[in-house]
Structures are given as structure tokens and as C-alpha cells.
Coordinates of C-alpha atoms in Angstrom, one line a residue:
X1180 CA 96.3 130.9 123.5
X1181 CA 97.1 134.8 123.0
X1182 CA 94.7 137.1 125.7
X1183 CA 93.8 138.9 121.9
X1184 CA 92.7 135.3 120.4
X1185 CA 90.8 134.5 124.0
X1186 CA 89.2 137.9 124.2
X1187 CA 88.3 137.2 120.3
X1188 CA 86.8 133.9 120.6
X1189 CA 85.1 135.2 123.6
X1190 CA 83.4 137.5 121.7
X1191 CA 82.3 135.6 119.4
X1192 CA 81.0 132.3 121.3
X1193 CA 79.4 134.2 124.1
X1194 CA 78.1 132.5 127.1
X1195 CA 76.8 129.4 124.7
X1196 CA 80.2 128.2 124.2
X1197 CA 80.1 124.4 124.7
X1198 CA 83.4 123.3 123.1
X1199 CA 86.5 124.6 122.0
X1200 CA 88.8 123.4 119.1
X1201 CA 92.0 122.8 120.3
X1202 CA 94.2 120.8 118.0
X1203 CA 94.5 120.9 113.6
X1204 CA 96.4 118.6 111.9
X1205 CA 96.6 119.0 108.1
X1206 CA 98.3 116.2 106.1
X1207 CA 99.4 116.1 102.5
X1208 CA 98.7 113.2 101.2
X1209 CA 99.8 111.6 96.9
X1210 CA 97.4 109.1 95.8
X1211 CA 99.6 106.8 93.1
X1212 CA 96.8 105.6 90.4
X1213 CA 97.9 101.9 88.9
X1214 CA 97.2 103.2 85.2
X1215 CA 97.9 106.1 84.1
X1216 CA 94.0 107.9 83.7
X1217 CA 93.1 109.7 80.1
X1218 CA 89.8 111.4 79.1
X1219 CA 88.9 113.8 76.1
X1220 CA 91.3 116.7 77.6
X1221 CA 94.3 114.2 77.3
X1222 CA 93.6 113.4 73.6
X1223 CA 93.1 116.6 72.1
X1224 CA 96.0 117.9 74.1
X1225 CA 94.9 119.6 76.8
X1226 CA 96.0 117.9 79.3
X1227 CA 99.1 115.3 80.4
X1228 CA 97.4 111.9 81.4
X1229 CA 96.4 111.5 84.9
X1230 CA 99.3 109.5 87.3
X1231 CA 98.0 111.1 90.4
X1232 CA 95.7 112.7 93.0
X1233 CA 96.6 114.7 96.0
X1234 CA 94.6 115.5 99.0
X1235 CA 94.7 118.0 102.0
X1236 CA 93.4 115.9 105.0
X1237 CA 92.0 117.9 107.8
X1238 CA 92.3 116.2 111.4
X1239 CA 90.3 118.3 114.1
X1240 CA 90.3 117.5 117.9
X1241 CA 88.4 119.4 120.6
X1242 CA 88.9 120.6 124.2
X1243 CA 86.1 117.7 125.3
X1244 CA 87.8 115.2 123.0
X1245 CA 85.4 115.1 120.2
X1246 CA 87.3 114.8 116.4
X1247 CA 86.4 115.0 113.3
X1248 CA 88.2 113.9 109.4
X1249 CA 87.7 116.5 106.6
X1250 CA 89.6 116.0 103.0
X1251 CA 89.5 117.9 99.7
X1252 CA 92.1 117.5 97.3
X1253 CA 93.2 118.0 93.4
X1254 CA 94.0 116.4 90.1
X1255 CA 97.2 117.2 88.4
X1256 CA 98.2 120.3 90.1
X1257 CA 97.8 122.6 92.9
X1258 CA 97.6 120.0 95.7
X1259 CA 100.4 121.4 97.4
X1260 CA 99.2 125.1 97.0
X1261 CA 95.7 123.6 99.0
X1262 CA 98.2 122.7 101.9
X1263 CA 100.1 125.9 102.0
X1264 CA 96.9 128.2 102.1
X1265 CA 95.8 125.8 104.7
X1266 CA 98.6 125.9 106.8
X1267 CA 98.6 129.7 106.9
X1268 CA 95.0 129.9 108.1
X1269 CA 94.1 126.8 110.6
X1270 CA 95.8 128.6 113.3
X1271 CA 92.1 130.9 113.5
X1272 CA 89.8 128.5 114.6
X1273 CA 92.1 127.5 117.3
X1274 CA 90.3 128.1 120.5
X1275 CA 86.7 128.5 118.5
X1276 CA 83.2 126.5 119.0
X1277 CA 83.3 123.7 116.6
X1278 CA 79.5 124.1 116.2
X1279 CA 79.8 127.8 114.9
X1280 CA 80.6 126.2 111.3
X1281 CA 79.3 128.7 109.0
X1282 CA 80.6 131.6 111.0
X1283 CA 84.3 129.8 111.4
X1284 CA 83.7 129.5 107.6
X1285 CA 83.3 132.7 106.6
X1286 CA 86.1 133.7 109.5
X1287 CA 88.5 131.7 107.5
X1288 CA 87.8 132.9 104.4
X1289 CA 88.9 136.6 106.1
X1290 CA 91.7 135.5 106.9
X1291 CA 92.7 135.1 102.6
X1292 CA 90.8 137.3 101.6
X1293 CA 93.4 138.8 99.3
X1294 CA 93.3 135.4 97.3
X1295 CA 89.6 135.3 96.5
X1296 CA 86.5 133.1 97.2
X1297 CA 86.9 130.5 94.8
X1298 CA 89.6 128.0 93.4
X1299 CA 92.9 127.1 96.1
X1300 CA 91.6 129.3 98.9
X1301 CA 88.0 128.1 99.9
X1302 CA 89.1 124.3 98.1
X1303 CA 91.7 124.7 101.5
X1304 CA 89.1 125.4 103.7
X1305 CA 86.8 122.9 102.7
X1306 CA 89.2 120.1 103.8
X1307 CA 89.0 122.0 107.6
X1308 CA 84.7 122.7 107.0
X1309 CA 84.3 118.9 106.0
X1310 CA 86.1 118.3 108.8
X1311 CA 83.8 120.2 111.0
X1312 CA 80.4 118.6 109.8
X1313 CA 82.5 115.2 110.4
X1314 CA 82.8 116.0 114.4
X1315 CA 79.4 117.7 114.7
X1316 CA 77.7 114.4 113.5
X1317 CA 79.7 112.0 115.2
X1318 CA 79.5 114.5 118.7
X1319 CA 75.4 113.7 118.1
X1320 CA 76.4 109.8 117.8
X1321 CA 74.7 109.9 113.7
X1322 CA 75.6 109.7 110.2
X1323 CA 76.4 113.1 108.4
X1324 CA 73.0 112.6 106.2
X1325 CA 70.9 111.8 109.0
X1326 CA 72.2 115.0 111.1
X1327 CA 72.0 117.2 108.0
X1328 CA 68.2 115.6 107.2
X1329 CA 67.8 112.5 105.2
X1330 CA 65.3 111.7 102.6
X1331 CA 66.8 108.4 102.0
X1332 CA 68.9 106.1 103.4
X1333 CA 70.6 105.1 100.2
X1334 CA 71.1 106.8 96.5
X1335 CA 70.9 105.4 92.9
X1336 CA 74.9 105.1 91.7
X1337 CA 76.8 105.1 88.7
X1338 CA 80.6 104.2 87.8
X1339 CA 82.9 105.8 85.8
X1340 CA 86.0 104.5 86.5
X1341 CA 85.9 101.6 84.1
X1342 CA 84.9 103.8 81.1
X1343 CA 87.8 105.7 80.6
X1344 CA 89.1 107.0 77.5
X1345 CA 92.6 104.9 77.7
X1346 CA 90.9 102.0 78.5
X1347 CA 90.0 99.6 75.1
X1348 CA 86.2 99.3 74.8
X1349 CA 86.7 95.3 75.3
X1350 CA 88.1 96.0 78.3
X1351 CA 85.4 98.8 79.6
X1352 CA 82.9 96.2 78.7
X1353 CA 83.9 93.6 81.1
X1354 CA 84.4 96.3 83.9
X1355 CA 80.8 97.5 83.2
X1356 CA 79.9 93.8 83.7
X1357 CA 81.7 94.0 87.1
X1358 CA 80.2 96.8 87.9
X1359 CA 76.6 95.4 87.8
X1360 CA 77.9 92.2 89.3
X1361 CA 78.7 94.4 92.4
X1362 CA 75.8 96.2 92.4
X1363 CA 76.3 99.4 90.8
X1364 CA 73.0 100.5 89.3
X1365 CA 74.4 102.4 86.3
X1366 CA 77.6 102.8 83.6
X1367 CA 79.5 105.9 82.4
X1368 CA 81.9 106.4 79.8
X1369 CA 84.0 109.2 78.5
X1370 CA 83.3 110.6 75.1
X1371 CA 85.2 113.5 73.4
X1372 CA 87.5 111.4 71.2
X1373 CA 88.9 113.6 68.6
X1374 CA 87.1 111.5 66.3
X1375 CA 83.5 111.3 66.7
X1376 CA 82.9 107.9 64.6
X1377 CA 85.2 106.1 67.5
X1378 CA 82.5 107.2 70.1
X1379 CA 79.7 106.5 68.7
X1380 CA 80.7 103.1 68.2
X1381 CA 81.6 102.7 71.8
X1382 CA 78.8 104.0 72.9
X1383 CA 77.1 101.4 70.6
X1384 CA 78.9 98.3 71.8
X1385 CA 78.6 99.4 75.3
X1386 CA 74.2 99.8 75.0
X1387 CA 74.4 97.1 73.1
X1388 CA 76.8 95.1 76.4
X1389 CA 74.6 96.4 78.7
X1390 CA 71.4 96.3 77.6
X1391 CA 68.8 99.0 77.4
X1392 CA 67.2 99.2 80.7
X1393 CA 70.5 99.4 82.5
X1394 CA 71.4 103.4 82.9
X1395 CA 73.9 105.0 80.9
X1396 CA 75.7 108.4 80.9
X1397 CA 78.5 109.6 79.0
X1398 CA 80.6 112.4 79.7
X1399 CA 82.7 114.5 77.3
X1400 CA 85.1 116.4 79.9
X1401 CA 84.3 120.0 77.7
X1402 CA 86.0 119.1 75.0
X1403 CA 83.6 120.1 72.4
X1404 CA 82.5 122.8 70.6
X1405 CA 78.6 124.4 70.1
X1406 CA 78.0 122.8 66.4
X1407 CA 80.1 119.6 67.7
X1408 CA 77.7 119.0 70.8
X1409 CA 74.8 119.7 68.8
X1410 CA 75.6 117.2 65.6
X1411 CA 76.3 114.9 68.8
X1412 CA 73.7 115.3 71.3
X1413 CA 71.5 114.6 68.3
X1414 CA 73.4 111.3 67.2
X1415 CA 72.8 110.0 70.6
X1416 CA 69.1 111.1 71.2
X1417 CA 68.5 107.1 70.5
X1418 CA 70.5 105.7 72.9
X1419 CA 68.5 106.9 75.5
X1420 CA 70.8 108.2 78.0
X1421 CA 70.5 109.4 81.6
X1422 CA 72.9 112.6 80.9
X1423 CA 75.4 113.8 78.2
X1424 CA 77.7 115.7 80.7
X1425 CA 80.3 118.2 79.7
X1426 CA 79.8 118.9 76.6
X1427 CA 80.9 122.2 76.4
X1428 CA 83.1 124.7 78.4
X1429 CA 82.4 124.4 81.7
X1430 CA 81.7 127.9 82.1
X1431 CA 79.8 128.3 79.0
X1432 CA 76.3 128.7 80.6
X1433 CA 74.8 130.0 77.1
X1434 CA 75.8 127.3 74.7
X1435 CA 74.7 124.7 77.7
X1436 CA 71.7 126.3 77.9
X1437 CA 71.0 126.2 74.2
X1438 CA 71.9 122.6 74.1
X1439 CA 69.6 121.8 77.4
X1440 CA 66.7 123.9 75.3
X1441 CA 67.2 121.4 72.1
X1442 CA 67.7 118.2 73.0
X1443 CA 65.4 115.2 74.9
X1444 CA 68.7 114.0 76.5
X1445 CA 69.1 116.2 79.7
X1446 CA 72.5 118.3 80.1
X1447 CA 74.6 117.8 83.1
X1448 CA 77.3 120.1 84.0
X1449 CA 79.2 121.6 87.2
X1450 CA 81.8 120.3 88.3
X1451 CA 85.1 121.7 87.4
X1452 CA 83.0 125.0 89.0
X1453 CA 85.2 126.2 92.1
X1454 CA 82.4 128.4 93.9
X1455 CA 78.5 128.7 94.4
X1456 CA 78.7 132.0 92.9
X1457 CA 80.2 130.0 89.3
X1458 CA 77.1 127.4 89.8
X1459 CA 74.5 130.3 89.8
X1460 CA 75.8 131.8 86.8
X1461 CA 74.8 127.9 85.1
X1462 CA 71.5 128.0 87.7
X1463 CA 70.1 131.3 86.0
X1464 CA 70.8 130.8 82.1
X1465 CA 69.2 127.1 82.5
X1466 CA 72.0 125.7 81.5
X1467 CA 71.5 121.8 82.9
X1468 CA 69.2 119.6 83.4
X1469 CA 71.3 117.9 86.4
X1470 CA 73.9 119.6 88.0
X1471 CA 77.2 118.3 89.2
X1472 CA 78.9 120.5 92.4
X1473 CA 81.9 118.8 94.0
X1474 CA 81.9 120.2 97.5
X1475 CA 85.4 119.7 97.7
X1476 CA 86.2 121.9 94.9
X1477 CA 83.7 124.8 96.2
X1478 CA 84.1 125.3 99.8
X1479 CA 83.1 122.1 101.9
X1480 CA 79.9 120.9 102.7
X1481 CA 78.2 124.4 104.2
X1482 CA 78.7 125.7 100.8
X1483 CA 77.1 122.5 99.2
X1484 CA 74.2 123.3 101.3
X1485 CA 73.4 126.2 100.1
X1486 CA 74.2 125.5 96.4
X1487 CA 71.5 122.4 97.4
X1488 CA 68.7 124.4 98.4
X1489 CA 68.8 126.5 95.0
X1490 CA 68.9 123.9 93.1
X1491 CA 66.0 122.0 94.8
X1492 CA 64.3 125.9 94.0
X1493 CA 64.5 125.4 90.7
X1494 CA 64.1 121.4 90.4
X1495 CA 67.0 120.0 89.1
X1496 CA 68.3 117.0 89.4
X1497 CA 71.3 116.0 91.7
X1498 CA 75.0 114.2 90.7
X1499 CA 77.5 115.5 92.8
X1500 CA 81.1 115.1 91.6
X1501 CA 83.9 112.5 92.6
X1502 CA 84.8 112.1 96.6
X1503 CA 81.3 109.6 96.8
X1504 CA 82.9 109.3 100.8
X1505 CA 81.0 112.6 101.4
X1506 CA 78.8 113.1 98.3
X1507 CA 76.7 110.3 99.5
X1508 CA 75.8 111.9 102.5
X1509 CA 75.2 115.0 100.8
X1510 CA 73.1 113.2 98.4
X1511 CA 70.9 111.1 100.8
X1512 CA 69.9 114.7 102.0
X1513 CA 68.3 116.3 98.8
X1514 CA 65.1 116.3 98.6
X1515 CA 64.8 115.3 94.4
X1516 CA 66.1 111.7 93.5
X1517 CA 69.9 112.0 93.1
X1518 CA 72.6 110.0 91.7
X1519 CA 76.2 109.6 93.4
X1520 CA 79.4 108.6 91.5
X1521 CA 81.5 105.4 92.2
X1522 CA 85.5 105.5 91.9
X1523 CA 87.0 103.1 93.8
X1524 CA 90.0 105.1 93.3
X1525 CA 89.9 106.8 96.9
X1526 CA 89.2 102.9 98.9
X1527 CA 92.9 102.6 99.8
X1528 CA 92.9 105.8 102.3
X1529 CA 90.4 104.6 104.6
X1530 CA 89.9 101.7 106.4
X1531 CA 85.8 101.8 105.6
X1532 CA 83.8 100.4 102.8
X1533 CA 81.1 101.8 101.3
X1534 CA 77.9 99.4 100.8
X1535 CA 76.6 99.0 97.7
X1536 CA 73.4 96.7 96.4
X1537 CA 70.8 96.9 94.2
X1538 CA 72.0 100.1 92.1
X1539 CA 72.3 101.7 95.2
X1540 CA 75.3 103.2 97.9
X1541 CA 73.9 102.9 101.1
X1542 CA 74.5 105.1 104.1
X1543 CA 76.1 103.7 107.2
X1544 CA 75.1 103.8 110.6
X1545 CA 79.0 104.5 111.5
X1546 CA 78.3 108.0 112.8
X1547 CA 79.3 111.0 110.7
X1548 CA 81.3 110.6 107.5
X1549 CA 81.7 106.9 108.5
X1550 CA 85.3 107.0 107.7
X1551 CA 88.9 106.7 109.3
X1552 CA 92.4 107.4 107.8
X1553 CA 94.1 103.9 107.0
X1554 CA 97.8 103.0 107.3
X1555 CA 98.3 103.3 103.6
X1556 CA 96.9 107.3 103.7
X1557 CA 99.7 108.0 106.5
X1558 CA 102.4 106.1 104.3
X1559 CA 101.6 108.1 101.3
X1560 CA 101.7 111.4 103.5
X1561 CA 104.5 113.8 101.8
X1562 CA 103.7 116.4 104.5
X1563 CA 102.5 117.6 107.6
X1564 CA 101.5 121.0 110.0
X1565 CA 99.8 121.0 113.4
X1566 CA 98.5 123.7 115.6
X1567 CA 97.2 124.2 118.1
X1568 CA 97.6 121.3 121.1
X1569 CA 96.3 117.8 121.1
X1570 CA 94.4 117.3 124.4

């Protein structure tokens, strides 16, 4: 370490310093999906069907020998812009206090400033701030959601991998049946279809599959317009759904909130939103009922938190996006009944299994995120960048 980056840290930790960070490895890792992956964006043409997923992985190891396993990643592009911006920050928590994570947060931020506080540059850091709560909780020998405050020790889940929009409705019948055979306590499926007859009678097959005290969500991916989501919220006031989510822009907090105002089914929406500053904008025009961060996609888990406590201000319901590896623990920690989403998409990169019974995911007593990189994650690694050394 450079007498400038010791005489830095040193100001900053002060005489309280108890550890220091002394190795970073990032990884690069391409997640192959068995089927290609379509939703409403794919058939109206917005988007190429889903083959792939990459992640940034975030390996942390400290002078004392603690670690600690942080991931974010991205759908269709920009997974490899994630690395890059990570690769040219790490190096400046090198020699910092692990524990300092909202300071070594904001520090890192600094240091790309010039590219903004949203999107690529803080969905880079997150990977490194997961990381960080990861090692913190496993240094105090407990699970992430009993470190960060539990009000439960397991959450009401849903699925939505089975209810895609490639996937035949026969077929998305029988995985909802799997799904309760496992013990998955509700089903979603993707809406949006260009034509609007097709869904409802999906939607109609699936109630009718499922029954009507079994949970039910459907989710549109945006791909509506204001009258559209209006003549269909109303259509399916009667099938007495949990959430319609998406139905609009994502960052069309009006029309949401206009929506939200007129309908008995509640409004869920968030998670294609890349900051807490994007979620407030939804938070202060009413626009959901439930909202959906993804604390990979706005900063890591110390943003999360504080997008957490505003929404527990204002009483909305919780159904964090995707990456159910960390949203779990996240979600065993607010205060307001939440729901957590199941894709088993993710299983093959760790060598853990998340428990699942009774409509619920439970939380592990494996301390912090519970989770270790398998074989098949370091197979499917395209690239790597350490600094710093590995004690």
C-alpha cells in the first residue's frame, strides 16, 4: 500500500480500526438459460428473447481473514460494462475497515463520479457493497436478516419462472402445479400479449388450475399503455389477484398512480428502477400499492435499506425483485408482511439451497448470505481482476 493510501485510510478509520480489507477479486461470470426466456417486451418487439444472464461476483478477504461473496448482475446487456467500472474502482477500499460500509459506499461512488449515481456505476458497486454486508454478518457468526434485524424468520413466496410468455399455457399449468407441490405459496404469470383476448384466457385457465385461494400475480413487463391498463386492470378486478405489476412505463409515476387510485387490484412496480432517487419519484406520486426494488440494480443492500425505511413510512407493501439469494434476507427484515420471488434460474452458481415449505422461503442459520460459489459459477467465469493481496 502507497504512504498516500495509508495516510488516507488512516484518516478515515481513526484509532477504531479493527480490520482492514486486503484482497478483491471480481469475476465475470455468463449464466446459459436452457430455453430461451420471452415476456411482453419480446412480443411487441422490444426486446430479443432472453438466452442469458451475466453477473459481477465480488470476492472480499480481510487482513484477520474474514470474507465475504457479493453479486449483482444484468439481463441482455451491460454485464460486461458492470465488470469494467468495477475493476477501475475496487482498488479504493483496499486497505479500508470493512465495517465502514456506508462510508466505503459513498467513497466508491467518488471515485465515478463522472458516470452518475444510478444504472452501470452504483449496479458495479453493489456486487462489492453486497459483498460487504456478506462478511459483516458472517464476522458476527449470523444470517444477513438476523444481523440487519429480523421480523421473521421466513417470507410468503411466489414463482414466476414457470409462467413465462414463451411457455404454452398447458405447460405453465403443470409447472404452477410443481410449484405448489414444492411448496411455493403463490403463482405468477406474464401478461402483455399483443393481444389481450390470449391473456385473459390464460389468466382464466390458470385461476381456474389453481384454484381461488391459492395467490396469483400477473405481471405485464410495461408493455402497456394508460387506456390499455385501465380496460385491463378492470377485466381482471374478478380474478382477485395479489398484484397487477408493470403495467405501465416503469418510470411513469402518474399514469401508475392513476391506475393505483382506480382500481381494487393493488399496483406493483419498481424494479427496472436503477437508484433510490428513481423509487422516490414512484414513493411521492402514490404510484403502487407494493413496490418492487432489486438491490442489485440500485446500489447493494445499504441502498435497499434506506429505500426500506421509506417505504415502511408510507406503508407499502414489499416484493423485492429477482436475486431471492439476498432478497430474502432483505425481506425477513421489513417490518410489513413481504413477499419474495422464486427463480430457480440462479441454483447452479452456488452450492446452497434455499428452503422452502408451506408458501414460505425460509432463512438459514448458515451465517450471512448463506451462500458459496459452486464449481459450475467458476466454469462459466469469462473473466477475472484482483487487487489488492490475499492474506
Amino acid at each position: 500500500m502507497s504512504t498516500a493510501r495509508s495516510a488516507s485510510a488512516a484518516a478515515g478509520q481513526g484509532g477504531a480500526t479493527l480490520d482492514t480489507i486486503a484482497w478483491i477479486k471480481l469475476s465475470s461470470v455468463t449464466l446459459p438459460l436452457a430455453t430461451p426466456i420471452s415476456d411482453a417486451k419480446v412480443l411487441t418487439g422490444r426486446q430479443k428473447p432472453m438466452t442469458e444472464v451475466a453477473f459481477l461476483f465480488a470476492e472480499i478477504e480481510t487482513a484477520q481473514g474474514h470474507s465475504g461473496v457479493g453479486f449483482s448482475y444484468s439481463k441482455r446487456a451491460g454485464g460486461p460494462a458492470q465488470f469494467a467500472h468495477a475493476k477501475e474502482i475496487a482498488d479504493n477500499l483496499i486497505g479500508e475497515d470493512p465495517s465502514d460500509i456506508g462510508r466505503l459506499w459513498t467513497k466508491l461512488v467518488w471515485a465515478g463520479a463522472s458516470v452518475g449515481r444510478s444504472g452501470v456505476a452504483t449496479q458495479a458497486i453493489a456486487a462489492i457493497d453486497v459483498a460487504l454486508w456478506d462478511l459483516k454478518a458472517k464476522r458476527a457468526d449470523l444470517p444477513l436478516a438476523k444481523l440487519l434485524g429480523a421480523h421473521r424468520d421466513s417470507v410468503r413466496c411466489y414463482n414466476t419462472s414457470g409462467g413465462f410468455l414463451h411457455t404454452p399455457t398447458e405447460q405453465v399449468l403443470d409447472n404452477a402445479t410443481a410449484s405448489l407441490a414444492n411448496g411455493i405459496g403463490g403463482i405468477k404469470i406474464k401478461v402483455g400479449n399483443p393481444d389481450r383476448k390470449a391473456d385473459l384466457a390464460r389468466l382464466t385457465a390458470v385461476r381456474e388450475h389453481i384454484g381461488d385461494d391459492v395467490p396469483l400475480m400477473v405481471d405485464a413487463n410495461q408493455q402497456w399503455d394508460r387506456p390499455t391498463a385501465q380496460r385491463m386492470g378492470r377485466a381482471m378486478e374478478d380474478f382477485d389477484l395479489v398484484w397487477i405489476e408493470e403495467p405501465l412505463d416503469a418510470y411513469d409515476a402518474q399514469g401508475h398512480a392513476a391506475l393505483a387510485a382506480s382500481l381494487d387490484t393493488p399496483v406493483a412496480t419498481g424494479e427496472m428502477l436503477a437508484s433510490v432517487a428513481e423509487h422516490v419519484e414512484l414513493i411521492k406520486a402514490n404510484a403502487c400499492d407494493v413496490i418492487q426494488p432489486d438491490a442489485p440494480r440500485i446500489g447493494g443492500i445499504t441502498q435497499f435499506l434506506k429505500l426500506a425505511a421509506l417505504a415502511e413510512h408510507h406503508n407499502l407493501q414489499l416484493a423485492p425483485h429477482f436475486a431471492m439469494e439476498i432478497h430474502l434476507h432483505l425481506a425477513a427484515a421489513y417490518p410489513i408482511e413481504p413477499w419474495v420471488e422464486h427463480f430457480d434460474w440462479l441454483e447452479p452458481l452456488f452450492n446452497e439451497r434455499l428452503a422452502i415449505s408451506e408458501g414460505r422461503m425460509h432463512v438459514s442459520s448458515r451465517p450471512g448470505l448463506g451462500i458459496t460459489l459452486s464449481e459450475q459459477a467458476r466454469a462459466w467465469t469469462v473473466a477475472t481482476h484482483e487487487v489488492g493481496v490475499r492474506p
